[in-house]
CSV table of C-alpha atoms and ligand atoms in Angstrom, one decimal:
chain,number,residue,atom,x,y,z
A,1,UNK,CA,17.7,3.0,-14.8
A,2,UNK,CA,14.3,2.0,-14.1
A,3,UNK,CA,11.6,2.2,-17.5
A,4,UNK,CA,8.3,3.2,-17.2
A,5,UNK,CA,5.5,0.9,-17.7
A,6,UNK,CA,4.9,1.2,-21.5
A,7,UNK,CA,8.5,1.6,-22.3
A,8,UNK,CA,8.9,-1.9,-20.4
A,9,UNK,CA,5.8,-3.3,-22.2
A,10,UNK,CA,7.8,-1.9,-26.0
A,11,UNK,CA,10.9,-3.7,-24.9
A,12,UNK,CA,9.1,-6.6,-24.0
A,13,UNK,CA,7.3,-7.0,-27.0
A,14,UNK,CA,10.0,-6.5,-29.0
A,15,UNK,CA,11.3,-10.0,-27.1
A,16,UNK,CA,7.7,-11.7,-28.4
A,17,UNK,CA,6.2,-11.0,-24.8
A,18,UNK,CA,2.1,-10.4,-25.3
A,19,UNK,CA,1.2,-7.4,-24.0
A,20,UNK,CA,-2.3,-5.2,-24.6
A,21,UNK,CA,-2.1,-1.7,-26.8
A,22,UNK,CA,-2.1,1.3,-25.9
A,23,UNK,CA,-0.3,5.1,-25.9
A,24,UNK,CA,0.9,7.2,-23.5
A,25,UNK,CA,0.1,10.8,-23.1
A,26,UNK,CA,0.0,13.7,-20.6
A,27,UNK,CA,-2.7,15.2,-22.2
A,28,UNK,CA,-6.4,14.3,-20.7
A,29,UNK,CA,-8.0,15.3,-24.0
A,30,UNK,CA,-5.6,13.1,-26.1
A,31,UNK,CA,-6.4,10.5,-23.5
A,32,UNK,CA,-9.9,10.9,-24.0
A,33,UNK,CA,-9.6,10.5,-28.0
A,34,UNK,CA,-7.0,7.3,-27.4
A,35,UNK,CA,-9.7,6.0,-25.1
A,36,UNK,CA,-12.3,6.4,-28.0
A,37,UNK,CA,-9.7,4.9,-30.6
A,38,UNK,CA,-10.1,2.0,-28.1
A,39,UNK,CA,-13.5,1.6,-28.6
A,40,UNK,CA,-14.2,3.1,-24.7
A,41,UNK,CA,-13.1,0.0,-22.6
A,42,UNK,CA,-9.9,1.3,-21.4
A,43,UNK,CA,-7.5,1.0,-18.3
A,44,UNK,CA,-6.0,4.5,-17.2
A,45,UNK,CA,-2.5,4.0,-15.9
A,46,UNK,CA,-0.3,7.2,-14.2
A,47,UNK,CA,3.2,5.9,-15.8
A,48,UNK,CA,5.6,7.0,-12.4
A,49,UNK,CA,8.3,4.9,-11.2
A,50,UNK,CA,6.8,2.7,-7.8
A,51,UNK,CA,4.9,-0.3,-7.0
A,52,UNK,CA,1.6,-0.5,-5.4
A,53,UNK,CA,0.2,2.1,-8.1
A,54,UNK,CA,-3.1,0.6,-7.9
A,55,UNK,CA,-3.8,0.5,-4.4
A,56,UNK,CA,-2.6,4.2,-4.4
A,57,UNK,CA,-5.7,4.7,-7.2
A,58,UNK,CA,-3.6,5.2,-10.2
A,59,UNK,CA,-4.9,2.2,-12.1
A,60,UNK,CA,-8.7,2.7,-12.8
A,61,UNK,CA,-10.9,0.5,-15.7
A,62,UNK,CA,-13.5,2.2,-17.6
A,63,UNK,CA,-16.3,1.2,-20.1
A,64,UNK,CA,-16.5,4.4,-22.0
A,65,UNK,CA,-14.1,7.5,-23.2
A,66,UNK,CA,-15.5,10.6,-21.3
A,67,UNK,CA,-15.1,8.7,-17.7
A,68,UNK,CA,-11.6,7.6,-18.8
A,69,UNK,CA,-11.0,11.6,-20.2
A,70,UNK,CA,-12.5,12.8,-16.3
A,71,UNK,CA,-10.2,10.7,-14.6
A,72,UNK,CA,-7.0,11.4,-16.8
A,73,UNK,CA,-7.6,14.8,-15.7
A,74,UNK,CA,-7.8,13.9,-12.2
A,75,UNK,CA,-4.9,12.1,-12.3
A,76,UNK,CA,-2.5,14.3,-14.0
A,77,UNK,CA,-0.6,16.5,-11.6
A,78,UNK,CA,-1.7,14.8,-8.7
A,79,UNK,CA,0.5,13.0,-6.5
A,80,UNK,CA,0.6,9.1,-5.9
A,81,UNK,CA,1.7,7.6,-2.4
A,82,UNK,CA,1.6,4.2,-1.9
A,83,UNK,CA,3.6,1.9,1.4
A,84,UNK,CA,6.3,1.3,-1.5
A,85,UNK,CA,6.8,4.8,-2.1
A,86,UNK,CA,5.7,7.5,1.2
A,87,UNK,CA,7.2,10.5,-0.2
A,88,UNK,CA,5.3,9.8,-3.4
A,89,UNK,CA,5.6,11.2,-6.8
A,90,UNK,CA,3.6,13.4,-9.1
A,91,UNK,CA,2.5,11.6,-12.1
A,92,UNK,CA,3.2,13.3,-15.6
A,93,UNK,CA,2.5,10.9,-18.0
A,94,UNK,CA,-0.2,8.3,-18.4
A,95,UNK,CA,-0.8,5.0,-20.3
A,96,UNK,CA,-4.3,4.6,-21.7
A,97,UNK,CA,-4.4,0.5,-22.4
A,98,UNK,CA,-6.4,-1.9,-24.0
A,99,UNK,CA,-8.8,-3.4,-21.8
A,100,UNK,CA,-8.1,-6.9,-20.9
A,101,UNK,CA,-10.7,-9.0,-19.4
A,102,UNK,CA,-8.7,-11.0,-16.7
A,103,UNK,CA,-9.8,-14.6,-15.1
A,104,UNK,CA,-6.4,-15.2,-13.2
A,105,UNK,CA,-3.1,-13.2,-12.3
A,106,UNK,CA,0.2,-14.9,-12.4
A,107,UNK,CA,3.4,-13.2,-10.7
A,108,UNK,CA,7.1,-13.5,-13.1
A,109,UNK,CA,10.3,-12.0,-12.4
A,110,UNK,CA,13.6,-12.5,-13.1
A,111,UNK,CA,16.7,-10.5,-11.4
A,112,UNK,CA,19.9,-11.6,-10.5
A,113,UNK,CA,20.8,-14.0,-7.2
A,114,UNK,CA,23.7,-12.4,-5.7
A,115,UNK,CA,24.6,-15.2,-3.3
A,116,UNK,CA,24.1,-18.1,-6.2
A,117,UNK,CA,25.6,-15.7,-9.3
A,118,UNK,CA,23.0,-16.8,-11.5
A,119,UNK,CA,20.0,-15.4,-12.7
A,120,UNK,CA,16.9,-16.5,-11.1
A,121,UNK,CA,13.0,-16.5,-12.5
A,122,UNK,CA,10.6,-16.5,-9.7
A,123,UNK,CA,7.4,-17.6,-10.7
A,124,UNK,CA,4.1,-17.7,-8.5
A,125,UNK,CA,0.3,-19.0,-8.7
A,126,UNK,CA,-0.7,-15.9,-6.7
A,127,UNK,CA,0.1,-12.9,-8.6
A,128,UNK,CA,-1.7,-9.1,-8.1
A,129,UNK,CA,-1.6,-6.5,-6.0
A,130,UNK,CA,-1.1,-8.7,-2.8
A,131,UNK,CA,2.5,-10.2,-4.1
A,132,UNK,CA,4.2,-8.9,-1.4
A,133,UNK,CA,1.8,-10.3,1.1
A,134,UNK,CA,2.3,-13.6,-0.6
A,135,UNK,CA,6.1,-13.4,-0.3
A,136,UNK,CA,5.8,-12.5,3.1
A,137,UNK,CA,3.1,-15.3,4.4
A,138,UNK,CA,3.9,-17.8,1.9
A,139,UNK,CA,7.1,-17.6,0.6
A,140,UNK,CA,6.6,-21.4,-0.6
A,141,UNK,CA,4.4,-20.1,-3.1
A,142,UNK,CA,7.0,-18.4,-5.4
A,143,UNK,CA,9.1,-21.2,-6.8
A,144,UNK,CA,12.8,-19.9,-7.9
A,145,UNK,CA,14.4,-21.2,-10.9
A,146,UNK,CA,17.8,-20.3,-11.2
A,147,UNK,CA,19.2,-20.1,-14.6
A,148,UNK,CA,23.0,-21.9,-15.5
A,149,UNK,CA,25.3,-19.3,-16.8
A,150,UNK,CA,26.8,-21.7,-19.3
A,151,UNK,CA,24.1,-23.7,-20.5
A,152,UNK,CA,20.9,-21.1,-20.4
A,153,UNK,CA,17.6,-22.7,-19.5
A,154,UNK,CA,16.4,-25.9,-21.0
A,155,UNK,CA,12.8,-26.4,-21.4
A,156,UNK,CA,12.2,-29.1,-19.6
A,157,UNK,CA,13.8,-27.4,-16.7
A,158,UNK,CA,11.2,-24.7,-17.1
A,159,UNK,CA,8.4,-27.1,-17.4
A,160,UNK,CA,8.9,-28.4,-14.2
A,161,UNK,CA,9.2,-24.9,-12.1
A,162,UNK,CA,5.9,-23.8,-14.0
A,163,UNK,CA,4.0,-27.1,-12.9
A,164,UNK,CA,5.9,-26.9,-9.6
A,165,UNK,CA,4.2,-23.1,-8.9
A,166,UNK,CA,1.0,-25.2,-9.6
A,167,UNK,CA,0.5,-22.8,-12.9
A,168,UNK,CA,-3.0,-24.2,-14.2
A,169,UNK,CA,-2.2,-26.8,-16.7
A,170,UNK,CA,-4.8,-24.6,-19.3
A,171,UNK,CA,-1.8,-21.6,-19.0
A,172,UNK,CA,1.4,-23.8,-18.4
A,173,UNK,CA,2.6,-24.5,-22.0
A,174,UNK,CA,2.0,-20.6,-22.6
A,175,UNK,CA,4.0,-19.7,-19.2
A,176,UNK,CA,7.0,-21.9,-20.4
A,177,UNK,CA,7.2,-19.4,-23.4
A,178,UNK,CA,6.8,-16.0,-21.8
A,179,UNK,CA,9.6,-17.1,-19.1
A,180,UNK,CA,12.4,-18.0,-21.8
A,181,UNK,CA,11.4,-14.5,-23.8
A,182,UNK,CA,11.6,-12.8,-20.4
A,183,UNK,CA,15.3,-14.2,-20.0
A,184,UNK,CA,15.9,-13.7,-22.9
A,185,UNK,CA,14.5,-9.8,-23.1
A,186,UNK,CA,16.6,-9.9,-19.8
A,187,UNK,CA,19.6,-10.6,-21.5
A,188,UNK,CA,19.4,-9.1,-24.9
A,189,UNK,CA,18.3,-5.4,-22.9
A,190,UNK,CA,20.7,-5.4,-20.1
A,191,UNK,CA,18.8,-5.6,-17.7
A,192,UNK,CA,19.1,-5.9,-13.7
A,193,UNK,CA,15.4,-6.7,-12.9
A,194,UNK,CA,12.3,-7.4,-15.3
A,195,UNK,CA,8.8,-8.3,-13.4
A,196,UNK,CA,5.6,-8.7,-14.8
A,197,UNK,CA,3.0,-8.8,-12.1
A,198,UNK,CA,0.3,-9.8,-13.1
A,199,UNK,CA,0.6,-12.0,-15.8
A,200,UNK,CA,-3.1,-12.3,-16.5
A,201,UNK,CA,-4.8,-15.2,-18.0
A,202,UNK,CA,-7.4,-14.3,-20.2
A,203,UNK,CA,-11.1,-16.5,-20.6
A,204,UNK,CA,-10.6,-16.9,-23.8
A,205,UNK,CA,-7.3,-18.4,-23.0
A,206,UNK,CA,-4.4,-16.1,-24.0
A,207,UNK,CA,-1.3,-15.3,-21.5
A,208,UNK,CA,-0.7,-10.8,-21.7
A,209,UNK,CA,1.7,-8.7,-19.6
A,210,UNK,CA,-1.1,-6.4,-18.2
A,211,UNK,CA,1.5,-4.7,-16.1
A,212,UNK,CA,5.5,-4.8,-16.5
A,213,UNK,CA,8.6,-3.4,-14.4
A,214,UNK,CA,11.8,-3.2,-16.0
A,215,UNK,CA,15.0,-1.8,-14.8
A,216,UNK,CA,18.5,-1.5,-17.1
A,217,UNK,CA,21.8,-1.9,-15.7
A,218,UNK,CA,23.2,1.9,-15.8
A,219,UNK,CA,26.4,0.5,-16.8
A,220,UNK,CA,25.6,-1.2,-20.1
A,221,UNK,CA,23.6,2.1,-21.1
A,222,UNK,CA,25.5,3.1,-23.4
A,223,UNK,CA,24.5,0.0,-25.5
A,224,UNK,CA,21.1,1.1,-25.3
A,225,UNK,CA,20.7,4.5,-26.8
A,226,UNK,CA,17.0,4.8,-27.2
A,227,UNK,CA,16.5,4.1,-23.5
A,228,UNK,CA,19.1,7.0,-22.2
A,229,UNK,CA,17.7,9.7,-24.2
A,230,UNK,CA,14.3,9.0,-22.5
A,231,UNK,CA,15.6,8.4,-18.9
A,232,UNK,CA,13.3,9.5,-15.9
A,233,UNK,CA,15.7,10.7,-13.2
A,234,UNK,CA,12.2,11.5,-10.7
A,235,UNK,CA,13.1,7.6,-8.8
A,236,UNK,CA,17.1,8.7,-8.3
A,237,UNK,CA,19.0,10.3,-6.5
A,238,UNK,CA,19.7,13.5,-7.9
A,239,UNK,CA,23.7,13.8,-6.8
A,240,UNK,CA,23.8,10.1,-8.8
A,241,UNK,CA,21.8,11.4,-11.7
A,242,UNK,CA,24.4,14.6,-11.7
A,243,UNK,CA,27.1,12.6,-11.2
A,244,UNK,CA,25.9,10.3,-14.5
A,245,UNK,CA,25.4,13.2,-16.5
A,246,UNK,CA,29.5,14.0,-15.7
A,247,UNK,CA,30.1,10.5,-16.3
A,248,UNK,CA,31.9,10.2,-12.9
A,249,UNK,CA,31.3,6.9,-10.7
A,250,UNK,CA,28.9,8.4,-7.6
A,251,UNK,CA,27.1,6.9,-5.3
A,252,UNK,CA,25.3,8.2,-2.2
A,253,UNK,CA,25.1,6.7,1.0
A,254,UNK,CA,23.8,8.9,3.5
A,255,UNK,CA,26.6,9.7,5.6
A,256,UNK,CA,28.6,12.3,6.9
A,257,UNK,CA,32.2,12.2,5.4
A,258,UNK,CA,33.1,12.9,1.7
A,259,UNK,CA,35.1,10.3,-0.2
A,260,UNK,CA,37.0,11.3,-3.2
A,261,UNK,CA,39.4,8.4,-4.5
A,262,UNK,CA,41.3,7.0,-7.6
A,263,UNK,CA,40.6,3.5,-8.3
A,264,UNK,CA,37.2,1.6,-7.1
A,265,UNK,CA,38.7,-0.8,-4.8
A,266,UNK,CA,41.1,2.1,-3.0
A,267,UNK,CA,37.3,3.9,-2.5
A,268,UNK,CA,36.1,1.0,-0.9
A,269,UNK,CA,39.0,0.4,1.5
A,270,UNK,CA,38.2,4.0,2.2
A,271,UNK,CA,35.2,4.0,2.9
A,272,UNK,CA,35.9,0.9,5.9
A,273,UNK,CA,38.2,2.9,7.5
A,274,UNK,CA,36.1,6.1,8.2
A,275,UNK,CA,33.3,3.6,9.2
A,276,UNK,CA,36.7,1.9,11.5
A,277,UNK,CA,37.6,5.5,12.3
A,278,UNK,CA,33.7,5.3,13.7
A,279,UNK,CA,32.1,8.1,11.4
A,280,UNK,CA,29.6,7.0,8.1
A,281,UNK,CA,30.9,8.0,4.8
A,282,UNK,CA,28.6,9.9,2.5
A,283,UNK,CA,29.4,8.5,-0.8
A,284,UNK,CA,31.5,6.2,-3.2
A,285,UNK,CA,33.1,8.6,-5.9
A,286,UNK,CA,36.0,7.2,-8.0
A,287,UNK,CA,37.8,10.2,-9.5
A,288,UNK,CA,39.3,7.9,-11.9
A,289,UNK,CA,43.0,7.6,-13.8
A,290,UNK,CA,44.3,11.0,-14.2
A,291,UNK,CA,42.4,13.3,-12.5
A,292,UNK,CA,43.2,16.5,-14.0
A,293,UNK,CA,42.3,19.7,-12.2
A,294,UNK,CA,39.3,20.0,-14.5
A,295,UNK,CA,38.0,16.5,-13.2
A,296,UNK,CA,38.8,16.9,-9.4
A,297,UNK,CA,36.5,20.1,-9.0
A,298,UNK,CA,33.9,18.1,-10.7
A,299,UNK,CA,33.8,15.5,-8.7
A,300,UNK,CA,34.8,17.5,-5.1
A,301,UNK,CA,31.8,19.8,-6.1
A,302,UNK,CA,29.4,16.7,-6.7
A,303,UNK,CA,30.3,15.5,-3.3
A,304,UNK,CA,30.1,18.8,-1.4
A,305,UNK,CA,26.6,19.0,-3.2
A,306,UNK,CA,25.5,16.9,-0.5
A,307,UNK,CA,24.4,19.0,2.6
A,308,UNK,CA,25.1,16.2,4.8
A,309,UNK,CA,28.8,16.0,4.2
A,310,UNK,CA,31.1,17.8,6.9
A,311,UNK,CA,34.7,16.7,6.3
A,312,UNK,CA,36.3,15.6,3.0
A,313,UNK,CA,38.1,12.7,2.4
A,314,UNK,CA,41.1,11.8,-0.5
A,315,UNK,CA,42.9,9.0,-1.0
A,316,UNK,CA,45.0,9.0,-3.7
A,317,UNK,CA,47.8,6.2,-4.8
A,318,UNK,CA,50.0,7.1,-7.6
A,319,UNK,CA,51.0,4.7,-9.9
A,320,UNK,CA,51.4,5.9,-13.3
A,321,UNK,CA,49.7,9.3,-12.5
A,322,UNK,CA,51.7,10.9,-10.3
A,323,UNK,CA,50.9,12.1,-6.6
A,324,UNK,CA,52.7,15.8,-7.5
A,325,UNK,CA,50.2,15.9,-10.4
A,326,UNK,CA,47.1,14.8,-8.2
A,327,UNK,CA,48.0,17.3,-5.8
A,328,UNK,CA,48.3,20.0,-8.4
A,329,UNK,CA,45.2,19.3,-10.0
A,330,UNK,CA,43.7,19.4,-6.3
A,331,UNK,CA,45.3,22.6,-5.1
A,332,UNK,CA,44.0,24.0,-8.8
A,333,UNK,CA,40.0,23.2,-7.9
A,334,UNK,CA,40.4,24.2,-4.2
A,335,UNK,CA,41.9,27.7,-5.8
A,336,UNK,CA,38.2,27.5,-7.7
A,337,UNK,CA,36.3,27.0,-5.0
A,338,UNK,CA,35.2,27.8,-1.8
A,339,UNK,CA,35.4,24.5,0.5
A,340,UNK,CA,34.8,25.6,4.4
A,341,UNK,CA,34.8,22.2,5.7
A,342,UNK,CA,37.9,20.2,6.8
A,343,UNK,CA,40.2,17.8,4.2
A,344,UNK,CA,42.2,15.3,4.6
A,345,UNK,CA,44.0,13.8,1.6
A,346,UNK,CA,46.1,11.0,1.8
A,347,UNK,CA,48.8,10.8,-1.1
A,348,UNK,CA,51.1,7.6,-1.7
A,349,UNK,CA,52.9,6.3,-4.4
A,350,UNK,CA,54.5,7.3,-7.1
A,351,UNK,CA,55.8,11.1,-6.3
A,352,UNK,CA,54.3,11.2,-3.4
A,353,UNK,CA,56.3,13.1,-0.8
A,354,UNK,CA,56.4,15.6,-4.1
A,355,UNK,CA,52.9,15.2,-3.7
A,356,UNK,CA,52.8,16.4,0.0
A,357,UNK,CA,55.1,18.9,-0.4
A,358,UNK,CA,52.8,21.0,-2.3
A,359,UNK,CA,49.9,20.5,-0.5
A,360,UNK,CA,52.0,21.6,2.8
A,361,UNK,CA,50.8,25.2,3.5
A,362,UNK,CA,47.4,24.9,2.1
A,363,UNK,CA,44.0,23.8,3.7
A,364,UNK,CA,44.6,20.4,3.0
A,365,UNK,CA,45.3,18.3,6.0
A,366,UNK,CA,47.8,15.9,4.6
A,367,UNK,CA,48.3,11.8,5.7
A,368,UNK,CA,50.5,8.9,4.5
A,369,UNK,CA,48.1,6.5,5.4
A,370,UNK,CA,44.4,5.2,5.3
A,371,UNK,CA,44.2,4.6,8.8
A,372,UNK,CA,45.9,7.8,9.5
A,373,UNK,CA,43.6,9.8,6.9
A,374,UNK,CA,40.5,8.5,8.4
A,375,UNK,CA,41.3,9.5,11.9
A,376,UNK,CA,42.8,13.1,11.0
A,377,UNK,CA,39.1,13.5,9.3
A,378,UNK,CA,36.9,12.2,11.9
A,379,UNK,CA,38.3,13.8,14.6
A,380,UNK,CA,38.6,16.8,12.6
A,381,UNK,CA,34.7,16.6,12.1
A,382,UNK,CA,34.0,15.6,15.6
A,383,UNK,CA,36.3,18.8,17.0
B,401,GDP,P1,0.6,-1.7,-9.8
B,401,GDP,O1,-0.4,-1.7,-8.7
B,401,GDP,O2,1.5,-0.5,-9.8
B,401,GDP,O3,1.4,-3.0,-9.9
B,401,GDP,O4,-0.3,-1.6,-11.2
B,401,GDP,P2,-0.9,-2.8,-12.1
B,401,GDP,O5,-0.6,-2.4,-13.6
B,401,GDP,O6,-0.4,-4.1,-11.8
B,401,GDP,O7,-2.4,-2.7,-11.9
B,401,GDP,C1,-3.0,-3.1,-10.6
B,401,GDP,C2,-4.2,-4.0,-10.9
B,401,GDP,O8,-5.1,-3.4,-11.7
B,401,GDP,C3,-3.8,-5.3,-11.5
B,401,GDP,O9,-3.3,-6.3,-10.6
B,401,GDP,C4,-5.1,-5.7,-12.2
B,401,GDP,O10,-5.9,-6.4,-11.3
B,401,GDP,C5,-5.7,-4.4,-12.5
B,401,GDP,N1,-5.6,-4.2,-13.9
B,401,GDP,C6,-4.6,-3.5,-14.6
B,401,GDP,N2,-4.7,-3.5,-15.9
B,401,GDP,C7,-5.9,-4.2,-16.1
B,401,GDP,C8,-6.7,-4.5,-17.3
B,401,GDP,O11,-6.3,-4.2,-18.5
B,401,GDP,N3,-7.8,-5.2,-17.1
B,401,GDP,C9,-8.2,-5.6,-15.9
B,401,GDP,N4,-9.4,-6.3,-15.8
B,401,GDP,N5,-7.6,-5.3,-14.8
B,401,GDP,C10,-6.4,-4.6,-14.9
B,402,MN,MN1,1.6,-4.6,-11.0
């Protein structure tokens, strides 16, 4: 789940992170009266979840509250496009910040290194709107710490990136800090990505997260209450957001066969052998343990809500549920609904010939294995 802009500045501070004031509103005449609480110098910010908002003019600076009050009215309702995000998104709510006056920009982030399982800081000289240009013509100048999952970062080692991204000595000792709050805000939120770009550097010396980016791990939500009741579904996909609401395991991948499984591993073997079969599956969906009629509906109407999906595929393995169960619970939600596209389910295990006994006779294409499910659906698609 990503957070919006102030609610990743709240968390952040929370951790000890400097950021400026401000409030949020969707209201231009509240902005305009926050903007005068500010003493006029302001920054107008649309709060909508993609990168690159400033080049896309959502980020404007102004000296004085009636400007600030013009533009918030601009800006509400309009739409924002920027390379990051083409479709773009209409902005709803917007931050009205403390002016900062900034002498340098500083790039931090922290997200997890697949490939070295470990967290990794990446901090950079050259922060601002150009980051990705930096990253792109000189990677060199974003220097990766990785942190050790045992022993946390040490200081020292901490010292040494900051001095290695050639930080200016003036902002280093203040750098060191704001990283090991950001790992820690990192850790103590649950998060899967945090990025403050830019980390200005104020003349008068002070370090302030004038912009931050924070996204949570959707699976450790429920640890994290205050942030699910405010969730902002406008950057998802709105079969996953569904699909979270049910509490069933989705996710969409913009092909053509249905998947419908028990287990998370079984749906990934599933979903190799339709790509084997030489079709693209349309989604991960792990029915789970169970799977009561009630459940399968839910979770065969989530996947047929995608209007790219032409054939359905189950795979079901019994082991304590039993297949005849599964089946019934299928045959129950298909007697519910109207499904006009082909199915395949494949039912092993425990009970299983019960299993495919009961779904003989009905629209269900039954299989006893993978392979053979994934052919029966493919070619059923392709006839
Ligand atoms: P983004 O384009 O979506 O990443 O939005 P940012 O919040 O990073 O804003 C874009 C740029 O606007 C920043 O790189 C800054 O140069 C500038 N900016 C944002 N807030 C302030 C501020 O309080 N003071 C000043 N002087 N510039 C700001
Ligand atoms: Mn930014």
């Amino acid at each position: 789940m990503k957070l919006h802009e102030y609610q990743s500045k709240d968390l952040l501070a929370k951790y000890g992170v400097a950021v400026p004031g401000g409030q949020v509103t969707s209201d231009p005449e509240e902005a305009r009266k926050i903007a005068e609480d500010l003493g006029g110098s302001c920054v107008v910010k649309a709060q909508v979840l993609m990168g690159g908002r400033g080049k896309a003019g959502g980020v404007k600076l102004f000296d004085n509250a009636d400007d600030a009050g013009t533009f918030a009215k601009e800006l509400l309702g309009k739409k924002l496009v920027s390379i990051q995000n083409p479709d773009g998104m209409i902005v709803e709510q917007i931050l009205i910040g403390e002016l900062i006056d900034i002498a340098e920009e500083y790039y931090l982030s922290v997200l997890l290194d697949r490939a070295e399982q470990k967290l990794v800081v990446m901090i950079s000289k050259e922060g601002g709107v150009e980051i990705e240009q930096v990253a792109h013509d000189t990677p060199e100048a974003i220097v990766r710490l990785h942190v050790d999952n045992a022993w946390g970062l040490d200081t020292f080692q901490v010292r040494d990136a900051v001095a290695q991204a050639n930080i200016p000595a003036k902002a280093q000792r203040q750098m060191v800090a704001m990283i090991i709050k950001l790992v820690e805000a990192y850790r103590g939120s649950d998060a899967e990505m945090i990025e403050i770009n830019p980390v200005a550097w104020t003349p008068d010396g002070k370090l302030i997260a004038a912009d931050a980016k924070v996204a949570l791990d959707d699976s450790a939500l429920f640890r994290h209450k205050e942030f699910a009741a405010t969730a902002d579904e406008s950057a998802e996909h709105p079969i996953e957001a569904e699909a979270a609401r049910r509490g069933i395991a989705y996710v969409n991948l913009g092909g053509e066969i249905g998947i419908m499984g028990n287990g998370a591993g079984l749906v990934m073997c599933s979903l190799d052998e339709v790509n084997a079969a030489g079709a693209s599956p349309a989604n991960f969906l792990d029915v789970g343990g169970g799977a009561k009629a009630e459940r399968v509906k839910s979770c065969i109407e989530l996947v047929l809500m995608d209007e790219n999906v032409t054939g359905l595929l189950i795979n079901i393995f019994g082991g304590i549920t039993r297949c005849d169960e599964v089946a019934k619970g299928i045959l129950q939600a298909f007697d519910e609904m109207e499904v006009n596209i082909p199915v395949v389910a494949r039912v092993e295990g425990t009970a299983a010939e019960e299993g495919l006994r009961l779904l003989e006779g009905s629209q269900i294409i039954g299989a006893q294995t993978m392979q053979e499910a994934a052919a029966k659906i493919v070619a059923a698609v392709k006839a």
